[in-house]
């Protein structure tokens, strides 16, 4: 294969060469607190024999999260998906919910599990978030709510969406699974709309191994959310409405308390890596980045490139295969689109011709490894590999045909 960008020629792994990395370089890794910090907290929980049901750790974590996220209310959950279910139920919705097909399946599944009908709306091709004008055109009598996603932590057009929701009398619920610590328009991300839902899964910037939360600017719905996550109990003997078991355990909350201390450092480390990726990949023919909303305090949760096959020389799937062969465990978040899932394909709004931007973006995106334990040297080696792949694109096209 040919020489690339002045670097010595190296047979790519996909063509039989040695792998660039002996060990997998994962797309993400959870930050693990020092054992000297974590183990005593976990031991304290076990010794207390209070393991769940709104114990001290959960209440403490919720207080810390209210402060860190700058929100008036925060109810923790066992994961982000159950938090989405509870948020939808707390808003007492009926009918249709407009959402994006360019998301993790949990967003749309939650709508469907609540007996509501998802209505897919196209995305903005540069921000990858719900297109507000397209959403406005989809609103009809049965529309109950908007459920946009801050994709990769990039804030949606929160002002435009609020205007649309207010004008048309809709509830506005954000999937903020990726957006821990993000701010936009001078306000914390979890304070926009009626409710916001976070995921604290191990793959997230802030994690509790498994976990999630619903936040809001005010505590108006907090009692309802707390009751919903605990089977609907409002006191020892009264069950109101159809609740679920969505509680976070004390052990998970304890992990969160320890991880929270590290989150700002993690954001800073990732920020430096993102800067390096952007500097080195800027101007590479056929690669584009997600356009960030103006005035954002970013969390650098993900780093994503969009590969334009005609200009890069090789399509996203080819780049993905070539990098995976090198042990660079990049991911195609979010391909395939949720609208292509057989559970939703029958919906009129799922028709591909109604979602052209989402289809184009889903065919181009590739999330590259990003987490605080990576060094700049690893990012450099990943970038070098991307450049080698481009330099060898014609041969790779033939190989992969
Ligand atoms: N809304 C949105 C927009 C979401 O993205 C998600 C979840 C949700 C809602 C639902 O929230 P949760 O109910 O999950 O709280 C992962 C996560 O499982 C999922 O939480 C996340 N989004 C999604 C974007 O990514 P997978 O299937 O890609 O995960 P997996 O197991 O392939 O892990 C990815 C990489 O992370 C691995 O290659 C290595 C690393 N990893 C993973 C785990 C689980 C670790 O280093 N340690 C670990 O323990 O879905």
mmCIF file of N, CA, C and O and ligand atoms in Angstrom, residues 26-30 79-82 84 103-104 106-107 149 175 177-178 199-204 210-211 302 329 331 333-334, ligand 1:
data_model
loop_
_atom_site.group_PDB
_atom_site.id
_atom_site.type_symbol
_atom_site.label_atom_id
_atom_site.label_comp_id
_atom_site.label_asym_id
_atom_site.label_seq_id
_atom_site.Cartn_x
_atom_site.Cartn_y
_atom_site.Cartn_z
ATOM 1 N N UNK A 26 -10.666 1.310 23.369
ATOM 2 C CA UNK A 26 -12.130 1.364 23.340
ATOM 3 C C UNK A 26 -12.636 2.779 23.098
ATOM 4 O O UNK A 26 -11.968 3.763 23.438
ATOM 5 N N UNK A 27 -13.851 2.838 22.568
ATOM 6 C CA UNK A 27 -14.480 4.128 22.283
ATOM 7 C C UNK A 27 -14.640 4.937 23.571
ATOM 8 O O UNK A 27 -14.523 6.156 23.575
ATOM 9 N N UNK A 28 -14.858 4.234 24.666
ATOM 10 C CA UNK A 28 -14.911 4.901 25.957
ATOM 11 C C UNK A 28 -14.535 3.914 27.052
ATOM 12 O O UNK A 28 -14.472 2.706 26.798
ATOM 13 N N UNK A 29 -14.250 4.434 28.230
ATOM 14 C CA UNK A 29 -13.966 3.621 29.402
ATOM 15 C C UNK A 29 -14.488 4.383 30.610
ATOM 16 O O UNK A 29 -14.351 5.601 30.683
ATOM 17 N N UNK A 30 -15.086 3.671 31.564
ATOM 18 C CA UNK A 30 -15.568 4.391 32.744
ATOM 19 C C UNK A 30 -14.421 4.841 33.636
ATOM 20 O O UNK A 30 -13.430 4.118 33.792
ATOM 21 N N UNK A 79 -31.572 3.379 35.888
ATOM 22 C CA UNK A 79 -30.888 3.590 34.605
ATOM 23 C C UNK A 79 -31.619 4.689 33.836
ATOM 24 O O UNK A 79 -32.714 5.121 34.244
ATOM 25 N N UNK A 80 -31.053 5.114 32.738
ATOM 26 C CA UNK A 80 -31.645 6.204 31.975
ATOM 27 C C UNK A 80 -32.940 5.808 31.286
ATOM 28 O O UNK A 80 -33.832 6.641 31.104
ATOM 29 N N UNK A 81 -33.052 4.536 30.911
ATOM 30 C CA UNK A 81 -34.249 4.093 30.191
ATOM 31 C C UNK A 81 -35.478 4.128 31.098
ATOM 32 O O UNK A 81 -36.541 4.632 30.712
ATOM 33 N N UNK A 82 -35.336 3.615 32.310
ATOM 34 C CA UNK A 82 -36.463 3.666 33.257
ATOM 35 C C UNK A 82 -36.744 5.120 33.646
ATOM 36 O O UNK A 82 -37.902 5.515 33.841
ATOM 37 N N UNK A 84 -36.499 7.599 31.622
ATOM 38 C CA UNK A 84 -37.308 8.109 30.503
ATOM 39 C C UNK A 84 -38.771 7.685 30.657
ATOM 40 O O UNK A 84 -39.694 8.488 30.463
ATOM 41 N N UNK A 103 -30.756 8.405 17.364
ATOM 42 C CA UNK A 103 -30.545 8.278 18.800
ATOM 43 C C UNK A 103 -30.370 6.805 19.148
ATOM 44 O O UNK A 103 -30.563 5.926 18.312
ATOM 45 N N UNK A 104 -30.013 6.562 20.395
ATOM 46 C CA UNK A 104 -29.938 5.195 20.906
ATOM 47 C C UNK A 104 -31.373 4.662 21.010
ATOM 48 O O UNK A 104 -32.292 5.433 21.305
ATOM 49 N N UNK A 106 -33.137 3.384 23.157
ATOM 50 C CA UNK A 106 -33.886 3.616 24.404
ATOM 51 C C UNK A 106 -34.867 4.781 24.294
ATOM 52 O O UNK A 106 -35.962 4.728 24.865
ATOM 53 N N UNK A 107 -34.494 5.829 23.572
ATOM 54 C CA UNK A 107 -35.354 7.017 23.475
ATOM 55 C C UNK A 107 -36.718 6.635 22.901
ATOM 56 O O UNK A 107 -37.767 6.980 23.454
ATOM 57 N N UNK A 149 -33.210 14.929 21.574
ATOM 58 C CA UNK A 149 -32.018 14.366 22.219
ATOM 59 C C UNK A 149 -30.852 15.333 22.003
ATOM 60 O O UNK A 149 -30.642 15.792 20.875
ATOM 61 N N UNK A 175 -34.053 14.184 26.174
ATOM 62 C CA UNK A 175 -33.155 13.071 26.459
ATOM 63 C C UNK A 175 -31.754 13.680 26.526
ATOM 64 O O UNK A 175 -31.154 14.021 25.505
ATOM 65 N N UNK A 177 -29.166 12.178 27.936
ATOM 66 C CA UNK A 177 -28.308 11.056 28.351
ATOM 67 C C UNK A 177 -26.823 11.378 28.185
ATOM 68 O O UNK A 177 -25.990 10.933 28.973
ATOM 69 N N UNK A 178 -26.500 12.160 27.136
ATOM 70 C CA UNK A 178 -25.082 12.434 26.841
ATOM 71 C C UNK A 178 -24.601 13.759 27.399
ATOM 72 O O UNK A 178 -23.467 14.143 27.130
ATOM 73 N N UNK A 199 -28.457 9.685 31.599
ATOM 74 C CA UNK A 199 -28.013 8.305 31.813
ATOM 75 C C UNK A 199 -26.683 8.341 32.561
ATOM 76 O O UNK A 199 -25.804 9.127 32.218
ATOM 77 N N UNK A 200 -26.584 7.495 33.569
ATOM 78 C CA UNK A 200 -25.318 7.348 34.301
ATOM 79 C C UNK A 200 -24.729 5.959 34.044
ATOM 80 O O UNK A 200 -24.145 5.339 34.939
ATOM 81 N N UNK A 201 -24.942 5.454 32.826
ATOM 82 C CA UNK A 201 -24.376 4.155 32.459
ATOM 83 C C UNK A 201 -22.846 4.224 32.456
ATOM 84 O O UNK A 201 -22.262 5.310 32.311
ATOM 85 N N UNK A 202 -22.227 3.053 32.583
ATOM 86 C CA UNK A 202 -20.759 2.977 32.635
ATOM 87 C C UNK A 202 -20.086 3.657 31.443
ATOM 88 O O UNK A 202 -18.929 4.082 31.543
ATOM 89 N N UNK A 203 -20.786 3.765 30.330
ATOM 90 C CA UNK A 203 -20.183 4.373 29.144
ATOM 91 C C UNK A 203 -20.317 5.896 29.147
ATOM 92 O O UNK A 203 -19.887 6.549 28.191
ATOM 93 N N UNK A 204 -20.907 6.447 30.188
ATOM 94 C CA UNK A 204 -21.138 7.896 30.210
ATOM 95 C C UNK A 204 -20.038 8.607 31.000
ATOM 96 O O UNK A 204 -19.392 8.020 31.877
ATOM 97 N N UNK A 210 -24.549 1.571 36.517
ATOM 98 C CA UNK A 210 -25.862 1.695 35.878
ATOM 99 C C UNK A 210 -26.579 2.776 36.665
ATOM 100 O O UNK A 210 -26.504 2.794 37.900
ATOM 101 N N UNK A 211 -27.291 3.636 36.001
ATOM 102 C CA UNK A 211 -28.045 4.656 36.728
ATOM 103 C C UNK A 211 -28.566 5.718 35.792
ATOM 104 O O UNK A 211 -28.277 5.710 34.588
ATOM 105 N N UNK A 302 -18.202 12.771 23.694
ATOM 106 C CA UNK A 302 -17.951 11.934 22.513
ATOM 107 C C UNK A 302 -17.128 12.740 21.516
ATOM 108 O O UNK A 302 -17.220 13.962 21.476
ATOM 109 N N UNK A 329 -11.330 0.646 18.616
ATOM 110 C CA UNK A 329 -12.721 0.196 18.731
ATOM 111 C C UNK A 329 -13.664 1.403 18.595
ATOM 112 O O UNK A 329 -14.290 1.850 19.548
ATOM 113 N N UNK A 331 -17.036 3.355 17.044
ATOM 114 C CA UNK A 331 -18.437 2.894 16.994
ATOM 115 C C UNK A 331 -19.272 3.765 16.063
ATOM 116 O O UNK A 331 -19.043 4.965 15.967
ATOM 117 N N UNK A 333 -22.215 5.031 16.376
ATOM 118 C CA UNK A 333 -23.380 5.637 17.043
ATOM 119 C C UNK A 333 -23.905 6.770 16.186
ATOM 120 O O UNK A 333 -23.147 7.696 15.886
ATOM 121 N N UNK A 334 -25.148 6.819 15.625
ATOM 122 C CA UNK A 334 -26.268 5.952 15.856
ATOM 123 C C UNK A 334 -26.745 5.400 14.530
ATOM 124 O O UNK A 334 -27.603 5.980 13.876
HETATM 125 N N1 LIG B 1 -30.789 7.835 25.521
HETATM 126 C C1 LIG B 1 -29.634 7.910 24.851
HETATM 127 C C2 LIG B 1 -29.454 8.997 23.835
HETATM 128 C C3 LIG B 1 -28.604 7.004 25.110
HETATM 129 O O1 LIG B 1 -27.447 7.072 24.417
HETATM 130 C C4 LIG B 1 -28.805 5.991 26.077
HETATM 131 C C5 LIG B 1 -27.768 5.028 26.359
HETATM 132 C C6 LIG B 1 -30.038 5.960 26.768
HETATM 133 C C7 LIG B 1 -31.014 6.902 26.451
HETATM 134 C C8 LIG B 1 -30.357 4.928 27.789
HETATM 135 O O2 LIG B 1 -29.623 5.090 28.988
HETATM 136 P P1 LIG B 1 -29.308 3.765 29.898
HETATM 137 O O3 LIG B 1 -30.604 3.056 30.114
HETATM 138 O O4 LIG B 1 -28.284 2.923 29.167
HETATM 139 O O5 LIG B 1 -28.766 4.380 31.165
HETATM 140 C C9 LIG B 1 -23.961 1.887 25.282
HETATM 141 C C10 LIG B 1 -24.678 1.981 26.598
HETATM 142 O O6 LIG B 1 -25.110 0.712 27.091
HETATM 143 C C11 LIG B 1 -25.832 2.909 26.589
HETATM 144 O O7 LIG B 1 -26.033 3.296 27.945
HETATM 145 C C12 LIG B 1 -25.551 4.162 25.806
HETATM 146 N N2 LIG B 1 -26.690 5.013 25.681
HETATM 147 C C13 LIG B 1 -25.052 3.824 24.430
HETATM 148 C C14 LIG B 1 -24.700 5.042 23.619
HETATM 149 O O8 LIG B 1 -23.880 3.045 24.541
HETATM 150 P P2 LIG B 1 -23.393 -0.164 23.769
HETATM 151 O O9 LIG B 1 -24.213 -1.348 23.435
HETATM 152 O O10 LIG B 1 -22.718 0.552 22.684
HETATM 153 O O11 LIG B 1 -22.326 -0.483 24.921
HETATM 154 P P3 LIG B 1 -21.069 -1.459 24.892
HETATM 155 O O12 LIG B 1 -21.276 -2.507 25.926
HETATM 156 O O13 LIG B 1 -20.778 -1.892 23.508
HETATM 157 O O14 LIG B 1 -19.922 -0.501 25.419
HETATM 158 C C15 LIG B 1 -19.268 0.449 24.604
HETATM 159 C C16 LIG B 1 -17.802 0.518 25.005
HETATM 160 O O15 LIG B 1 -17.693 0.993 26.321
HETATM 161 C C17 LIG B 1 -17.091 -0.822 24.998
HETATM 162 O O16 LIG B 1 -16.508 -1.047 23.742
HETATM 163 C C18 LIG B 1 -16.055 -0.683 26.083
HETATM 164 C C19 LIG B 1 -16.628 0.337 27.025
HETATM 165 N N3 LIG B 1 -17.168 -0.248 28.258
HETATM 166 C C20 LIG B 1 -18.481 -0.650 28.310
HETATM 167 C C21 LIG B 1 -18.991 -1.155 29.493
HETATM 168 C C22 LIG B 1 -20.440 -1.617 29.545
HETATM 169 C C23 LIG B 1 -16.347 -0.355 29.361
HETATM 170 O O17 LIG B 1 -15.165 0.001 29.296
HETATM 171 N N4 LIG B 1 -16.875 -0.835 30.523
HETATM 172 C C24 LIG B 1 -18.159 -1.229 30.650
HETATM 173 O O18 LIG B 1 -18.607 -1.644 31.742
HETATM 174 O O19 LIG B 1 -24.407 0.808 24.520
#
